[in-house]
Amino acid sequence: MSLYLVKTLRITNSSMPLSDLESFIDLISGLFKKNEQNQIDENTDIKQLKEWSSLQTMIVVNEIDRKYNVILDVEDFKNAESLKQLFNIIQSKGS
């Protein structure tokens, strides 16, 4: 029996373009349960959703890092009152 080790690599070329707010909203809404996905748009403050928790924060931060190669911190979430504002913060950090 052979054992193969697989190493995970971050490929920065696969990052999503930072210019598409609609794709960002789709990405974030996909991280929430179906009943909350319909409530999410560019004006949504995700911190106000029922499902928001410290675990959900980690999931969102991880997905943003994976897709945009940008690390968000607590202050970024505090400063963003909507997904559009959070997207603008990501754009500013990604440039």
Tab-separated table of C-alpha atoms in Angstrom:
chain	number	residue	atom	x	y	z
A	1	MET	CA	0.000	0.000	0.000
A	2	SER	CA	1.392	3.382	-1.018
A	3	LEU	CA	0.929	6.557	0.938
A	4	TYR	CA	0.863	9.855	-0.921
A	5	LEU	CA	1.182	13.226	0.747
A	6	VAL	CA	-0.608	16.119	-0.849
A	7	LYS	CA	0.600	19.606	-0.123
A	8	THR	CA	-1.880	22.465	-0.360
A	9	LEU	CA	-0.542	25.526	-2.135
A	10	ARG	CA	-2.074	28.973	-2.355
A	11	ILE	CA	-2.151	30.023	-5.973
A	12	THR	CA	-2.465	33.777	-6.058
A	13	ASN	CA	-3.259	33.814	-9.774
A	14	SER	CA	-6.630	32.257	-8.986
A	15	SER	CA	-7.697	35.224	-6.864
A	16	MET	CA	-10.960	36.815	-7.861
A	17	PRO	CA	-10.800	40.269	-9.419
A	18	LEU	CA	-11.338	43.008	-6.871
A	19	SER	CA	-13.623	44.995	-9.134
A	20	ASP	CA	-16.773	42.878	-8.977
A	21	LEU	CA	-19.036	43.732	-6.036
A	22	GLU	CA	-21.754	41.349	-7.224
A	23	SER	CA	-19.381	38.354	-7.158
A	24	PHE	CA	-18.248	39.384	-3.676
A	25	ILE	CA	-21.847	39.507	-2.422
A	26	ASP	CA	-22.504	36.074	-3.964
A	27	LEU	CA	-19.387	34.720	-2.257
A	28	ILE	CA	-20.379	36.071	1.160
A	29	SER	CA	-24.051	35.103	0.906
A	30	GLY	CA	-22.984	31.552	0.034
A	31	LEU	CA	-21.369	31.312	3.465
A	32	PHE	CA	-24.719	31.708	5.222
A	33	LYS	CA	-27.758	29.455	5.513
A	34	LYS	CA	-30.312	29.553	2.715
A	35	ASN	CA	-32.901	31.499	4.728
A	36	GLU	CA	-30.426	34.358	5.301
A	37	GLN	CA	-28.952	34.344	1.788
A	38	ASN	CA	-32.032	36.108	0.400
A	39	GLN	CA	-31.546	38.986	2.868
A	40	ILE	CA	-27.967	39.735	1.791
A	41	ASP	CA	-27.190	42.617	-0.578
A	42	GLU	CA	-24.620	45.409	-0.791
A	43	ASN	CA	-26.275	47.321	2.070
A	44	THR	CA	-26.337	44.362	4.467
A	45	ASP	CA	-24.362	44.610	7.690
A	46	ILE	CA	-23.489	40.936	8.071
A	47	LYS	CA	-22.736	41.489	11.750
A	48	GLN	CA	-26.492	41.994	12.242
A	49	LEU	CA	-27.508	38.639	10.740
A	50	LYS	CA	-28.793	35.966	13.147
A	51	GLU	CA	-26.124	33.519	12.040
A	52	TRP	CA	-23.210	35.929	12.712
A	53	SER	CA	-20.764	34.606	15.306
A	54	SER	CA	-17.049	34.418	15.960
A	55	LEU	CA	-16.963	31.177	13.966
A	56	GLN	CA	-18.784	32.830	11.057
A	57	THR	CA	-16.253	35.677	11.222
A	58	MET	CA	-13.413	33.188	10.848
A	59	ILE	CA	-15.162	31.518	7.923
A	60	VAL	CA	-15.646	34.864	6.144
A	61	VAL	CA	-12.049	35.969	6.834
A	62	ASN	CA	-10.729	32.646	5.523
A	63	GLU	CA	-12.834	32.784	2.358
A	64	ILE	CA	-11.803	36.387	1.638
A	65	ASP	CA	-8.145	35.406	2.121
A	66	ARG	CA	-8.607	32.419	-0.176
A	67	LYS	CA	-10.423	34.310	-2.942
A	68	TYR	CA	-8.818	37.766	-2.745
A	69	ASN	CA	-5.525	37.098	-0.958
A	70	VAL	CA	-6.429	39.762	1.632
A	71	ILE	CA	-6.418	39.310	5.410
A	72	LEU	CA	-9.068	41.259	7.326
A	73	ASP	CA	-8.805	42.129	10.993
A	74	VAL	CA	-11.350	42.993	13.685
A	75	GLU	CA	-11.126	46.726	12.943
A	76	ASP	CA	-12.051	46.104	9.310
A	77	PHE	CA	-15.292	44.464	10.394
A	78	LYS	CA	-15.968	47.175	12.963
A	79	ASN	CA	-15.475	49.892	10.347
A	80	ALA	CA	-17.688	48.242	7.710
A	81	GLU	CA	-21.393	48.880	8.162
A	82	SER	CA	-22.313	47.163	4.895
A	83	LEU	CA	-20.940	44.586	2.493
A	84	LYS	CA	-20.173	47.379	0.065
A	85	GLN	CA	-17.982	49.076	2.683
A	86	LEU	CA	-16.297	45.762	3.498
A	87	PHE	CA	-15.656	45.233	-0.211
A	88	ASN	CA	-14.088	48.717	-0.420
A	89	ILE	CA	-11.799	47.845	2.506
A	90	ILE	CA	-10.746	44.653	0.718
A	91	GLN	CA	-10.064	46.629	-2.457
A	92	SER	CA	-7.892	49.117	-0.565
A	93	LYS	CA	-5.900	46.316	1.088
A	94	GLY	CA	-5.567	44.376	-2.156
A	95	SER	CA	-4.061	47.198	-4.177
